[in-house]
Tab-separated table of C-alpha atoms in Angstrom:
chain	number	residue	atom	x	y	z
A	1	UNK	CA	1.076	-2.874	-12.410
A	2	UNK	CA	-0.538	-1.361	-15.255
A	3	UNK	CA	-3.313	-2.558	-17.538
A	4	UNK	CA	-1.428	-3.250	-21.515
A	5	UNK	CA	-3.256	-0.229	-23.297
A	6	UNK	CA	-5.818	2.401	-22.631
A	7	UNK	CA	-8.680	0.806	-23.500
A	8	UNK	CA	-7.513	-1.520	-21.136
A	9	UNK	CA	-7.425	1.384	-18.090
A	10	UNK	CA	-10.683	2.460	-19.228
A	11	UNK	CA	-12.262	-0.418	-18.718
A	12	UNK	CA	-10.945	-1.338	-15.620
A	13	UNK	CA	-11.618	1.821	-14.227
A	14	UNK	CA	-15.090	1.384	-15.506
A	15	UNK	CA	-15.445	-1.774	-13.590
A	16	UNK	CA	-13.984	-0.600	-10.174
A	17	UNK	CA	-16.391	2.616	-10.411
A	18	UNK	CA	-19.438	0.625	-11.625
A	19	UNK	CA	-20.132	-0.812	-8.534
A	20	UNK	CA	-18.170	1.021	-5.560
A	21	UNK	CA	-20.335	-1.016	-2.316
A	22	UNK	CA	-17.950	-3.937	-4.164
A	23	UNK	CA	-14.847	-2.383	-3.602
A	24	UNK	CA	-15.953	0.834	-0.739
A	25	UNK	CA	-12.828	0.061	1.815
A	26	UNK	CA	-10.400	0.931	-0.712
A	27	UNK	CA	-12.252	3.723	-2.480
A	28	UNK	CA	-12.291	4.964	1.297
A	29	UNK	CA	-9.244	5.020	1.732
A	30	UNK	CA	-7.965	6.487	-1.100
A	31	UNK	CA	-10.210	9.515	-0.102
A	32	UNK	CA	-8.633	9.544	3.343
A	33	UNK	CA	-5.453	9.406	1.884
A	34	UNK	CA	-5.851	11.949	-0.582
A	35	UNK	CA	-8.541	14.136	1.648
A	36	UNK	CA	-5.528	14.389	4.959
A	37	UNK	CA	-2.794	15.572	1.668
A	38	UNK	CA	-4.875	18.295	0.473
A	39	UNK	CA	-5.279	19.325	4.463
A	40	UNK	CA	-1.601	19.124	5.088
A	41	UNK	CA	-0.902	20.842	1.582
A	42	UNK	CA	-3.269	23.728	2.124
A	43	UNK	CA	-1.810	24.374	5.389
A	44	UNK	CA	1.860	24.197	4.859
A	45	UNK	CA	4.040	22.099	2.628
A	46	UNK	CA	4.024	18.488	2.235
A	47	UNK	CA	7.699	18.423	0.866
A	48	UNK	CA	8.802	19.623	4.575
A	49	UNK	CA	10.387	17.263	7.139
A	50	UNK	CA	9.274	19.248	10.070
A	51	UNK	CA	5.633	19.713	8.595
A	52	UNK	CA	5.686	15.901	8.095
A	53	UNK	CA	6.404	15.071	11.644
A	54	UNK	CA	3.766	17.560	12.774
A	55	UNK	CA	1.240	15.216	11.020
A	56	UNK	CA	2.259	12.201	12.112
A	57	UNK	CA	5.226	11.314	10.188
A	58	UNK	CA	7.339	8.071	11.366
A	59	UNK	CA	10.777	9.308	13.093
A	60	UNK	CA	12.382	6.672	15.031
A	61	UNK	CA	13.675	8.892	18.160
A	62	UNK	CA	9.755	10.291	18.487
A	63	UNK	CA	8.217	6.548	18.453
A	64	UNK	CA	11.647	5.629	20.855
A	65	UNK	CA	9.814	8.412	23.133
A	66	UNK	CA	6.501	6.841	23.546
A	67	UNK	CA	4.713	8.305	20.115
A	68	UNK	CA	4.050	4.970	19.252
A	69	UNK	CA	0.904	5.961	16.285
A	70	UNK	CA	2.886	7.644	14.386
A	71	UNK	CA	3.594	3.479	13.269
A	72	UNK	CA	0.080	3.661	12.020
A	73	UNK	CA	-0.541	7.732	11.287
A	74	UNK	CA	2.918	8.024	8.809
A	75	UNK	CA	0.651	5.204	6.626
A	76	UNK	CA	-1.294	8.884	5.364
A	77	UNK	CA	0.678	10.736	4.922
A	78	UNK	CA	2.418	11.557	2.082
A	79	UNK	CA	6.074	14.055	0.710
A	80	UNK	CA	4.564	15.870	-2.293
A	81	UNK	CA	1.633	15.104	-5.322
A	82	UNK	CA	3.409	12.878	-7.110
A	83	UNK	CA	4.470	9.895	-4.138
A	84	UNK	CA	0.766	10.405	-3.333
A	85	UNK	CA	-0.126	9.839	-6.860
A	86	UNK	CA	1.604	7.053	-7.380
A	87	UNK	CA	0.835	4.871	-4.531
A	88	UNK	CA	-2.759	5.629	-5.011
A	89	UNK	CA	-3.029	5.059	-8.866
A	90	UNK	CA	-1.623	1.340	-8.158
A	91	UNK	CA	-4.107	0.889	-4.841
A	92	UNK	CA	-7.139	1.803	-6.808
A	93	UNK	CA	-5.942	-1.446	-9.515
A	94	UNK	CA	-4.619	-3.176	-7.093
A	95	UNK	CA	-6.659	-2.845	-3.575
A	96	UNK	CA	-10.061	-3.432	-5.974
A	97	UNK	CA	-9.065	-7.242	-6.773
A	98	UNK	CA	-7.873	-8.211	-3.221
A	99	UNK	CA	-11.018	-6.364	-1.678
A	100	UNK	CA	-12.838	-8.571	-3.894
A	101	UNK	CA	-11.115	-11.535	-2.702
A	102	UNK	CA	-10.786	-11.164	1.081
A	103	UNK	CA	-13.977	-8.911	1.560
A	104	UNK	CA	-13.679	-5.411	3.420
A	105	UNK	CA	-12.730	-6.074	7.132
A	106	UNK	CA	-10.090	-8.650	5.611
A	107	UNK	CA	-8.917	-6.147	3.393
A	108	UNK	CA	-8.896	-3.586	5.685
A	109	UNK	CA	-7.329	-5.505	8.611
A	110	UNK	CA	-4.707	-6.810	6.241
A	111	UNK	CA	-3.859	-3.151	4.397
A	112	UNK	CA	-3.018	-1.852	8.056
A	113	UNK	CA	-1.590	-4.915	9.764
A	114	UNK	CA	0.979	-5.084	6.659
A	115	UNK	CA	1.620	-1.306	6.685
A	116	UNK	CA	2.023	-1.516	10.465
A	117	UNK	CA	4.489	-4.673	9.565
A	118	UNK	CA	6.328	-2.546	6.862
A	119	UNK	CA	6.561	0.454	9.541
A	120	UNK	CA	8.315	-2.000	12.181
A	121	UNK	CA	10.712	-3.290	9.933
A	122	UNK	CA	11.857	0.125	9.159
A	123	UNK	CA	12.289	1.022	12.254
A	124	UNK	CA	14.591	-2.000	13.339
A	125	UNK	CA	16.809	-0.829	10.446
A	126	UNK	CA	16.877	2.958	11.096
A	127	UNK	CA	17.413	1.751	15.095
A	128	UNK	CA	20.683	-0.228	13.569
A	129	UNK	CA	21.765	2.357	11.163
A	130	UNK	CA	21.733	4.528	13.753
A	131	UNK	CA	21.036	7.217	11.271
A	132	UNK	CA	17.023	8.299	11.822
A	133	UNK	CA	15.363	9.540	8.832
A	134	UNK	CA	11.585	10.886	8.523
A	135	UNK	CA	9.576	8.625	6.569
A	136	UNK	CA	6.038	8.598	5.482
A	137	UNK	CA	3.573	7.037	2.917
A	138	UNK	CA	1.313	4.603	1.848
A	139	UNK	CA	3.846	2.509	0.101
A	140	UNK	CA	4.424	-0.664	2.708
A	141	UNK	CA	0.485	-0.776	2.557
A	142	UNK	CA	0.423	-1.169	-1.470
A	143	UNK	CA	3.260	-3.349	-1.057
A	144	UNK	CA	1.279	-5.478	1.600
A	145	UNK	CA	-1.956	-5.412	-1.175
A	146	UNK	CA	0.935	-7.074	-3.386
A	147	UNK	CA	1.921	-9.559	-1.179
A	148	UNK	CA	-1.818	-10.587	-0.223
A	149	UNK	CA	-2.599	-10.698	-4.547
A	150	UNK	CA	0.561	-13.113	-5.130
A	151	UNK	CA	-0.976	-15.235	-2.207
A	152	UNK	CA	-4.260	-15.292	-3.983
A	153	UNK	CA	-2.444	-15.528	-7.204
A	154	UNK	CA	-0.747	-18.818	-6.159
A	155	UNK	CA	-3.767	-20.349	-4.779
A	156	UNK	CA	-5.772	-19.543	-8.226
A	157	UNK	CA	-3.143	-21.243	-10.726
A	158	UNK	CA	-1.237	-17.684	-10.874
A	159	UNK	CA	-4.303	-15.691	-12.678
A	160	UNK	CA	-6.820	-13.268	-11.642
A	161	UNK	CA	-8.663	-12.579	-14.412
A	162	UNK	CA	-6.126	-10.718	-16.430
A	163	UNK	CA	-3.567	-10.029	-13.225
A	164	UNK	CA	-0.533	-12.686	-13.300
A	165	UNK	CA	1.429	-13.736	-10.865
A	166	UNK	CA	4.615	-13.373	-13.193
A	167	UNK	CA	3.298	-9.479	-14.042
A	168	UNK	CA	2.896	-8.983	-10.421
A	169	UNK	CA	5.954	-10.608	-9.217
A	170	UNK	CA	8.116	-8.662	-11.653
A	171	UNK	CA	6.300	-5.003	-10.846
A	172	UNK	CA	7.219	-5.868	-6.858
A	173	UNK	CA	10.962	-6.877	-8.144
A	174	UNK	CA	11.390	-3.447	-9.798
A	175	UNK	CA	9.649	-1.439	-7.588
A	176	UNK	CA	12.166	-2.747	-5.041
A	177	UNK	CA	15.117	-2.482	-7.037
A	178	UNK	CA	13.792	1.092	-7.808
A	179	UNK	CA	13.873	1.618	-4.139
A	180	UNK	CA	17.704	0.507	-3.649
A	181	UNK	CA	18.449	2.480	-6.230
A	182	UNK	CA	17.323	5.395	-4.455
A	183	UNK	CA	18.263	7.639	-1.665
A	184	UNK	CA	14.516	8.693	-0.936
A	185	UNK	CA	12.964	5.158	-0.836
A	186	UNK	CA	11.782	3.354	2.401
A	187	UNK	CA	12.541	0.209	1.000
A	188	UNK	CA	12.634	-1.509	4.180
A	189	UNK	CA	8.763	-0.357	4.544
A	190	UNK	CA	8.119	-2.310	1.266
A	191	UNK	CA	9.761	-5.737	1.612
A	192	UNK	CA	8.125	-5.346	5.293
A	193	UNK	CA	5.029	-4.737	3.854
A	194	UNK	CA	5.801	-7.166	0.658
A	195	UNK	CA	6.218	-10.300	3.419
A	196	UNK	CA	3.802	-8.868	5.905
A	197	UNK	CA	0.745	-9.238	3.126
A	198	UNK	CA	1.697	-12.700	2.078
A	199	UNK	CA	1.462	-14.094	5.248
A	200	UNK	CA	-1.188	-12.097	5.900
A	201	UNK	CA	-2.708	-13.841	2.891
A	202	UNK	CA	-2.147	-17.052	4.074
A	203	UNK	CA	-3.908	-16.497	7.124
A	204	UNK	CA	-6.974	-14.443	5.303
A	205	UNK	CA	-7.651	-15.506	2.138
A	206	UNK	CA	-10.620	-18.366	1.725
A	207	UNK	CA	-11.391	-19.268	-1.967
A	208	UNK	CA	-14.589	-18.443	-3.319
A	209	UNK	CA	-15.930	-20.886	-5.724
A	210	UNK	CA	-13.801	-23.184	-8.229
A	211	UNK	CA	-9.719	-22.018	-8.360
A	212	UNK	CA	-9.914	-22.062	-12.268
């Protein structure tokens, strides 16, 4: 989701960087993200399957083995600038207004348990398919930061100050679309992820002051 004009960036950038001990968890782990890419990057090439799995990419015959964290170490790592990028630019909008919902162990418990959630359904599938794949990203944990924000969304008359539950709704719908449209999308990690934060939700999510 993206803010309607620049102005519009600029001040919501100003706002999440005005006061980061609101919104530290997800500034933190932005920087891990983007701290363990430039690590990976220096020392090899991110773009590389076998690099990947050397830092802890998912690949379902490895976790079928025993490596069982690679369910929760594939969540940082990332193929390349831009699919870093990306998923960051939309957790530093998006991770801000449910940190500021759900508070930072909330938001931290529910940015891994959904990634973890996105990770296992992935897995199942790629187990079925019988055709194994190395994946990797942050992108079942953004999706899980969606599903927790349409929770809240729902509870607060579907607006969060200038977030919507339509605009929301509809950037999840083509983001997913976008991912069946492509060969190099774990899509199954972000409708895992997608239901694995709205539950989530449900289960975290206490309102703080009137629902206006």
């Amino acid at each position: 989701m993206r803010p309607t004009s620049e102005s519009g960036q600029m001040d919501a950038l100003e706002k999440i960087f005005s006061n980061p001990k609101k919104n530290w968890v997800n500034l933190l782990l932005i920087g891990i993200n983007g701290i363990l890419f430039l690590l990976a990057e220096l020392a090899g090439s991110t773009l590389d399957n076998g690099w990947a799995i050397r830092w802890g990419a998912s690949y379902t015959p490895l976790i079928q083995a025993g490596e069982y964290w690679r369910l929760f170490t594939s969540m940082f790592y990332h193929f390349g600038f831009q699919h870093l990028f990306n998923n960051m630019l939309l957790l530093l909008f998006l991770g801000d207004a449910l940190e500021s919902q759900l508070g930072h162990l909330k938001y931290l418990f529910l940015y891994l348990a959904g990634g973890l959630g996105g990770n296992l359904l992935s897995l199942y599938l790629d187990i079925r398919s019988g055709d194994p794949v190395v994946s990797a990203g942050a992108s079942g944990c953004v999706f899980a930061v969606v599903g927790g924000l349409l929770y809240v969304l729902v509870r607060r008359k579907g607006r969060l100050e200038e977030m919507t539950v339509q605009r929301l709704a509809l950037m999840a719908i083509l983001s997913i679309y976008y991912g069946f449209t492509s060969a190099q999308v774990d899509n199954a990690a972000h409708i895992g992820g997608l239901v694995s934060g709205f539950l989530l939700g449900i289960l975290l999510y206490r309102r703080r002051g009137p629902e206006k």
